[in-house]
Amino acid sequence: SLMYLNEATLLNNVRVRYSKEKIYTFVANILIAVNPYYDIPKLYSPETIQKYRGRSLGTLPPHVYAIADKAYRDMRVLKMSQSIIVSGESGAGKTENTKFVLRYLTSSYGTGQDIDERIVEANPLLEAFGNAKTVRNNNSSRFGKFVEIHFNEK
Ligand SMILES: Nc1ncnc2c1ncn2[C@@H]1O[C@H](COP(=O)(O)OP(=O)(O)OP(=O)(O)O)[C@@H](O)[C@H]1O
């Protein structure tokens, strides 16, 4: 809803929001995330997960949970698999945000069975083998990230 949308106004808007601890910003259905490098209280709490469940994009403040929820709902409505592409430079927060998406999906729409926990818990194992400390990131995987939500008739 910026009056003038260009790189400068967008950057300024993201900066002003970040100064108020609002690390997420929507540009249409693209989510911009700024890595705060510290834990923002309650940003990813179970209560926040519950709040985003089933809510349309834009009705609540920008959040990676809103993206996860939209992808899940689109998969159900369109009966088509959905992809969430996470891009950014090394250390931007791709791995962390991908994990938040996985945690959101398993806790909001999971089966409640062992498999949910196993999906989330597989990550540290993959990171132990695949990640390395670099000058830009203590836990770098140096890959692009994406989450695929597969539609299954059953
Ligand atoms: N939303 C967040 N809140 C708090 N800290 C964060 C957040 N996102 C990222 N970080 C911090 O930044 C570090 C780097 O983030 P992350 O590993 O997700 O980057 P990346 O984009 O996946 O990097 P690479 O491309 O090198 O794998 C994390 O280890 C974590 O400490």
PDB file of C-alpha atoms and ligand atoms in Angstrom:
ATOM      1  CA  SER A   1       0.000   0.000   0.000  1.00  0.00           C
ATOM      2  CA  LEU A   2       2.959   2.368  -0.502  1.00  0.00           C
ATOM      3  CA  MET A   3       2.018   5.413  -2.553  1.00  0.00           C
ATOM      4  CA  TYR A   4       5.224   5.148  -4.607  1.00  0.00           C
ATOM      5  CA  LEU A   5       6.604   1.661  -5.076  1.00  0.00           C
ATOM      6  CA  ASN A   6      10.248   1.567  -6.050  1.00  0.00           C
ATOM      7  CA  GLU A   7      13.448   0.124  -4.623  1.00  0.00           C
ATOM      8  CA  ALA A   8      14.155   3.133  -2.396  1.00  0.00           C
ATOM      9  CA  THR A   9      10.685   3.375  -0.841  1.00  0.00           C
ATOM     10  CA  LEU A  10      10.532  -0.392  -0.372  1.00  0.00           C
ATOM     11  CA  LEU A  11      13.946  -0.478   1.290  1.00  0.00           C
ATOM     12  CA  ASN A  12      13.016   2.411   3.561  1.00  0.00           C
ATOM     13  CA  ASN A  13       9.754   0.719   4.479  1.00  0.00           C
ATOM     14  CA  VAL A  14      11.542  -2.528   5.342  1.00  0.00           C
ATOM     15  CA  ARG A  15      14.044  -0.541   7.437  1.00  0.00           C
ATOM     16  CA  VAL A  16      11.353   1.356   9.363  1.00  0.00           C
ATOM     17  CA  ARG A  17       9.453  -1.865  10.004  1.00  0.00           C
ATOM     18  CA  TYR A  18      12.634  -3.622  11.118  1.00  0.00           C
ATOM     19  CA  SER A  19      13.334  -0.849  13.648  1.00  0.00           C
ATOM     20  CA  LYS A  20       9.984  -1.814  15.241  1.00  0.00           C
ATOM     21  CA  GLU A  21      10.977  -5.498  15.294  1.00  0.00           C
ATOM     22  CA  LYS A  22       8.719  -6.229  12.334  1.00  0.00           C
ATOM     23  CA  ILE A  23      11.066  -8.415  10.333  1.00  0.00           C
ATOM     24  CA  TYR A  24       8.501  -9.584   7.768  1.00  0.00           C
ATOM     25  CA  THR A  25       7.020  -7.454   4.988  1.00  0.00           C
ATOM     26  CA  PHE A  26       4.670  -8.454   2.176  1.00  0.00           C
ATOM     27  CA  VAL A  27       5.026  -7.271  -1.408  1.00  0.00           C
ATOM     28  CA  ALA A  28       1.858  -8.816  -2.838  1.00  0.00           C
ATOM     29  CA  ASN A  29       2.272 -12.505  -2.027  1.00  0.00           C
ATOM     30  CA  ILE A  30       6.056 -12.344  -1.785  1.00  0.00           C
ATOM     31  CA  LEU A  31       7.365 -12.230   1.758  1.00  0.00           C
ATOM     32  CA  ILE A  32      10.533 -10.275   2.547  1.00  0.00           C
ATOM     33  CA  ALA A  33      12.305 -11.393   5.728  1.00  0.00           C
ATOM     34  CA  VAL A  34      15.116  -9.502   7.436  1.00  0.00           C
ATOM     35  CA  ASN A  35      17.356 -11.626   9.637  1.00  0.00           C
ATOM     36  CA  PRO A  36      17.343 -10.058  13.130  1.00  0.00           C
ATOM     37  CA  TYR A  37      20.149 -12.324  14.451  1.00  0.00           C
ATOM     38  CA  TYR A  38      18.389 -12.490  17.815  1.00  0.00           C
ATOM     39  CA  ASP A  39      15.211 -14.123  19.072  1.00  0.00           C
ATOM     40  CA  ILE A  40      12.157 -11.903  18.884  1.00  0.00           C
ATOM     41  CA  PRO A  41       9.883 -12.886  21.783  1.00  0.00           C
ATOM     42  CA  LYS A  42       6.719 -14.815  20.867  1.00  0.00           C
ATOM     43  CA  LEU A  43       7.277 -14.396  17.114  1.00  0.00           C
ATOM     44  CA  TYR A  44       7.159 -18.148  16.555  1.00  0.00           C
ATOM     45  CA  SER A  45       5.240 -19.264  19.653  1.00  0.00           C
ATOM     46  CA  PRO A  46       2.537 -21.974  19.541  1.00  0.00           C
ATOM     47  CA  GLU A  47      -0.049 -19.200  20.080  1.00  0.00           C
ATOM     48  CA  THR A  48       1.208 -17.415  16.958  1.00  0.00           C
ATOM     49  CA  ILE A  49       1.005 -20.682  14.999  1.00  0.00           C
ATOM     50  CA  GLN A  50      -2.631 -21.053  16.084  1.00  0.00           C
ATOM     51  CA  LYS A  51      -3.460 -17.470  15.111  1.00  0.00           C
ATOM     52  CA  TYR A  52      -2.399 -17.967  11.474  1.00  0.00           C
ATOM     53  CA  ARG A  53      -4.245 -21.210  10.913  1.00  0.00           C
ATOM     54  CA  GLY A  54      -6.796 -20.851   8.088  1.00  0.00           C
ATOM     55  CA  ARG A  55      -6.446 -17.060   7.825  1.00  0.00           C
ATOM     56  CA  SER A  56      -6.262 -15.381   4.404  1.00  0.00           C
ATOM     57  CA  LEU A  57      -3.059 -13.669   3.367  1.00  0.00           C
ATOM     58  CA  GLY A  58      -3.099 -10.047   4.519  1.00  0.00           C
ATOM     59  CA  THR A  59      -5.590 -10.397   7.364  1.00  0.00           C
ATOM     60  CA  LEU A  60      -2.799 -10.757   9.932  1.00  0.00           C
ATOM     61  CA  PRO A  61       0.648  -9.096  10.033  1.00  0.00           C
ATOM     62  CA  PRO A  62       3.159 -10.436   7.471  1.00  0.00           C
ATOM     63  CA  HIS A  63       4.701 -13.672   8.693  1.00  0.00           C
ATOM     64  CA  VAL A  64       6.304 -16.800   7.292  1.00  0.00           C
ATOM     65  CA  TYR A  65       3.376 -18.701   8.856  1.00  0.00           C
ATOM     66  CA  ALA A  66       0.968 -16.790   6.576  1.00  0.00           C
ATOM     67  CA  ILE A  67       2.888 -18.052   3.544  1.00  0.00           C
ATOM     68  CA  ALA A  68       2.903 -21.625   4.851  1.00  0.00           C
ATOM     69  CA  ASP A  69      -0.814 -21.478   5.528  1.00  0.00           C
ATOM     70  CA  LYS A  70      -1.624 -20.074   2.093  1.00  0.00           C
ATOM     71  CA  ALA A  71       0.428 -22.781   0.374  1.00  0.00           C
ATOM     72  CA  TYR A  72      -1.383 -25.454   2.349  1.00  0.00           C
ATOM     73  CA  ARG A  73      -4.831 -23.998   1.657  1.00  0.00           C
ATOM     74  CA  ASP A  74      -4.048 -23.518  -2.057  1.00  0.00           C
ATOM     75  CA  MET A  75      -2.945 -27.144  -2.230  1.00  0.00           C
ATOM     76  CA  ARG A  76      -6.310 -28.202  -0.780  1.00  0.00           C
ATOM     77  CA  VAL A  77      -8.460 -25.880  -2.887  1.00  0.00           C
ATOM     78  CA  LEU A  78      -6.638 -26.191  -6.218  1.00  0.00           C
ATOM     79  CA  LYS A  79      -5.810 -29.862  -5.683  1.00  0.00           C
ATOM     80  CA  MET A  80      -2.318 -29.104  -6.893  1.00  0.00           C
ATOM     81  CA  SER A  81       1.079 -29.419  -5.257  1.00  0.00           C
ATOM     82  CA  GLN A  82       2.576 -26.117  -4.092  1.00  0.00           C
ATOM     83  CA  SER A  83       6.154 -24.897  -3.768  1.00  0.00           C
ATOM     84  CA  ILE A  84       7.562 -22.244  -1.469  1.00  0.00           C
ATOM     85  CA  ILE A  85      10.835 -20.902  -2.832  1.00  0.00           C
ATOM     86  CA  VAL A  86      13.182 -19.338  -0.284  1.00  0.00           C
ATOM     87  CA  SER A  87      15.998 -17.268  -1.715  1.00  0.00           C
ATOM     88  CA  GLY A  88      18.583 -14.832  -0.394  1.00  0.00           C
ATOM     89  CA  GLU A  89      22.295 -14.468   0.213  1.00  0.00           C
ATOM     90  CA  SER A  90      24.217 -16.640   2.640  1.00  0.00           C
ATOM     91  CA  GLY A  91      23.110 -15.952   6.199  1.00  0.00           C
ATOM     92  CA  ALA A  92      19.854 -14.293   5.114  1.00  0.00           C
ATOM     93  CA  GLY A  93      17.775 -16.748   7.131  1.00  0.00           C
ATOM     94  CA  LYS A  94      16.630 -19.262   4.498  1.00  0.00           C
ATOM     95  CA  THR A  95      17.302 -22.341   6.614  1.00  0.00           C
ATOM     96  CA  GLU A  96      15.615 -20.894   9.697  1.00  0.00           C
ATOM     97  CA  ASN A  97      12.540 -19.768   7.783  1.00  0.00           C
ATOM     98  CA  THR A  98      12.287 -23.106   5.995  1.00  0.00           C
ATOM     99  CA  LYS A  99      12.312 -24.800   9.401  1.00  0.00           C
ATOM    100  CA  PHE A 100       9.572 -22.445  10.634  1.00  0.00           C
ATOM    101  CA  VAL A 101       7.466 -23.437   7.609  1.00  0.00           C
ATOM    102  CA  LEU A 102       7.981 -27.137   8.344  1.00  0.00           C
ATOM    103  CA  ARG A 103       7.171 -26.689  12.019  1.00  0.00           C
ATOM    104  CA  TYR A 104       4.080 -24.671  11.157  1.00  0.00           C
ATOM    105  CA  LEU A 105       2.778 -27.261   8.692  1.00  0.00           C
ATOM    106  CA  THR A 106       3.405 -30.223  10.949  1.00  0.00           C
ATOM    107  CA  SER A 107       1.878 -28.602  14.022  1.00  0.00           C
ATOM    108  CA  SER A 108      -1.102 -26.994  12.261  1.00  0.00           C
ATOM    109  CA  TYR A 109      -1.953 -29.651   9.719  1.00  0.00           C
ATOM    110  CA  GLY A 110       0.105 -32.674  10.728  1.00  0.00           C
ATOM    111  CA  THR A 111      -1.380 -36.067  11.428  1.00  0.00           C
ATOM    112  CA  GLY A 112      -0.469 -35.820  15.091  1.00  0.00           C
ATOM    113  CA  GLN A 113       1.543 -38.987  14.611  1.00  0.00           C
ATOM    114  CA  ASP A 114       5.187 -39.804  14.911  1.00  0.00           C
ATOM    115  CA  ILE A 115       5.869 -38.832  11.288  1.00  0.00           C
ATOM    116  CA  ASP A 116       5.407 -35.093  12.038  1.00  0.00           C
ATOM    117  CA  GLU A 117       8.135 -35.155  14.645  1.00  0.00           C
ATOM    118  CA  ARG A 118      10.383 -37.205  12.392  1.00  0.00           C
ATOM    119  CA  ILE A 119      10.122 -34.694   9.538  1.00  0.00           C
ATOM    120  CA  VAL A 120      11.152 -31.835  11.837  1.00  0.00           C
ATOM    121  CA  GLU A 121      13.810 -33.850  13.638  1.00  0.00           C
ATOM    122  CA  ALA A 122      15.435 -34.967  10.366  1.00  0.00           C
ATOM    123  CA  ASN A 123      16.746 -31.428   9.898  1.00  0.00           C
ATOM    124  CA  PRO A 124      19.506 -31.388  12.554  1.00  0.00           C
ATOM    125  CA  LEU A 125      20.749 -34.666  11.115  1.00  0.00           C
ATOM    126  CA  LEU A 126      20.868 -33.282   7.578  1.00  0.00           C
ATOM    127  CA  GLU A 127      22.542 -30.112   8.881  1.00  0.00           C
ATOM    128  CA  ALA A 128      25.146 -32.162  10.777  1.00  0.00           C
ATOM    129  CA  PHE A 129      26.255 -33.785   7.539  1.00  0.00           C
ATOM    130  CA  GLY A 130      25.540 -31.046   5.021  1.00  0.00           C
ATOM    131  CA  ASN A 131      26.356 -27.740   6.745  1.00  0.00           C
ATOM    132  CA  ALA A 132      29.620 -25.992   7.487  1.00  0.00           C
ATOM    133  CA  LYS A 133      30.836 -22.880   9.268  1.00  0.00           C
ATOM    134  CA  THR A 134      31.654 -20.089   6.794  1.00  0.00           C
ATOM    135  CA  VAL A 135      32.675 -16.457   7.274  1.00  0.00           C
ATOM    136  CA  ARG A 136      29.068 -15.443   6.702  1.00  0.00           C
ATOM    137  CA  ASN A 137      27.196 -18.116   8.569  1.00  0.00           C
ATOM    138  CA  ASN A 138      28.056 -20.472  11.437  1.00  0.00           C
ATOM    139  CA  ASN A 139      25.595 -22.988  10.066  1.00  0.00           C
ATOM    140  CA  SER A 140      25.719 -22.614   6.306  1.00  0.00           C
ATOM    141  CA  SER A 141      24.108 -25.085   3.951  1.00  0.00           C
ATOM    142  CA  ARG A 142      24.906 -22.966   0.884  1.00  0.00           C
ATOM    143  CA  PHE A 143      21.901 -24.252  -0.999  1.00  0.00           C
ATOM    144  CA  GLY A 144      18.727 -22.577  -2.143  1.00  0.00           C
ATOM    145  CA  LYS A 145      15.738 -23.707  -0.121  1.00  0.00           C
ATOM    146  CA  PHE A 146      12.276 -24.754  -1.088  1.00  0.00           C
ATOM    147  CA  VAL A 147       9.392 -26.518   0.540  1.00  0.00           C
ATOM    148  CA  GLU A 148       7.091 -28.660  -1.569  1.00  0.00           C
ATOM    149  CA  ILE A 149       3.616 -29.488  -0.374  1.00  0.00           C
ATOM    150  CA  HIS A 150       2.386 -32.446  -2.399  1.00  0.00           C
ATOM    151  CA  PHE A 151      -1.225 -32.980  -3.211  1.00  0.00           C
ATOM    152  CA  ASN A 152      -2.388 -36.535  -2.664  1.00  0.00           C
ATOM    153  CA  GLU A 153      -5.942 -37.649  -3.578  1.00  0.00           C
ATOM    154  CA  LYS A 154      -6.171 -39.662  -0.352  1.00  0.00           C
TER     155      LYS A 154
HETATM  156  N1  LIG B   1      14.084 -15.302  12.067  1.00  0.00           N
HETATM  157  C1  LIG B   1      15.237 -15.388  12.742  1.00  0.00           C
HETATM  158  N2  LIG B   1      15.276 -15.060  14.052  1.00  0.00           N
HETATM  159  C2  LIG B   1      16.424 -15.134  14.765  1.00  0.00           C
HETATM  160  N3  LIG B   1      17.618 -15.514  14.230  1.00  0.00           N
HETATM  161  C3  LIG B   1      17.639 -15.857  12.916  1.00  0.00           C
HETATM  162  C4  LIG B   1      16.455 -15.824  12.109  1.00  0.00           C
HETATM  163  N4  LIG B   1      16.792 -16.206  10.852  1.00  0.00           N
HETATM  164  C5  LIG B   1      18.105 -16.490  10.888  1.00  0.00           C
HETATM  165  N5  LIG B   1      18.622 -16.282  12.129  1.00  0.00           N
HETATM  166  C6  LIG B   1      20.040 -16.455  12.545  1.00  0.00           C
HETATM  167  O1  LIG B   1      20.876 -16.294  11.423  1.00  0.00           O
HETATM  168  C7  LIG B   1      21.680 -17.451  11.209  1.00  0.00           C
HETATM  169  C8  LIG B   1      21.838 -17.686   9.714  1.00  0.00           C
HETATM  170  O2  LIG B   1      20.584 -18.035   9.156  1.00  0.00           O
HETATM  171  P1  LIG B   1      20.385 -19.257   8.128  1.00  0.00           P
HETATM  172  O3  LIG B   1      21.322 -20.379   8.450  1.00  0.00           O
HETATM  173  O4  LIG B   1      18.926 -19.561   8.084  1.00  0.00           O
HETATM  174  O5  LIG B   1      20.848 -18.574   6.759  1.00  0.00           O
HETATM  175  P2  LIG B   1      20.825 -19.175   5.263  1.00  0.00           P
HETATM  176  O6  LIG B   1      20.183 -18.137   4.411  1.00  0.00           O
HETATM  177  O7  LIG B   1      20.192 -20.522   5.255  1.00  0.00           O
HETATM  178  O8  LIG B   1      22.378 -19.268   4.921  1.00  0.00           O
HETATM  179  P3  LIG B   1      23.166 -20.262   3.916  1.00  0.00           P
HETATM  180  O9  LIG B   1      22.764 -19.880   2.517  1.00  0.00           O
HETATM  181  O10 LIG B   1      24.603 -19.934   4.214  1.00  0.00           O
HETATM  182  O11 LIG B   1      22.790 -21.673   4.297  1.00  0.00           O
HETATM  183  C9  LIG B   1      20.948 -18.588  11.941  1.00  0.00           C
HETATM  184  O12 LIG B   1      21.834 -19.576  12.381  1.00  0.00           O
HETATM  185  C10 LIG B   1      20.305 -17.856  13.104  1.00  0.00           C
HETATM  186  O13 LIG B   1      21.230 -17.708  14.166  1.00  0.00           O
END
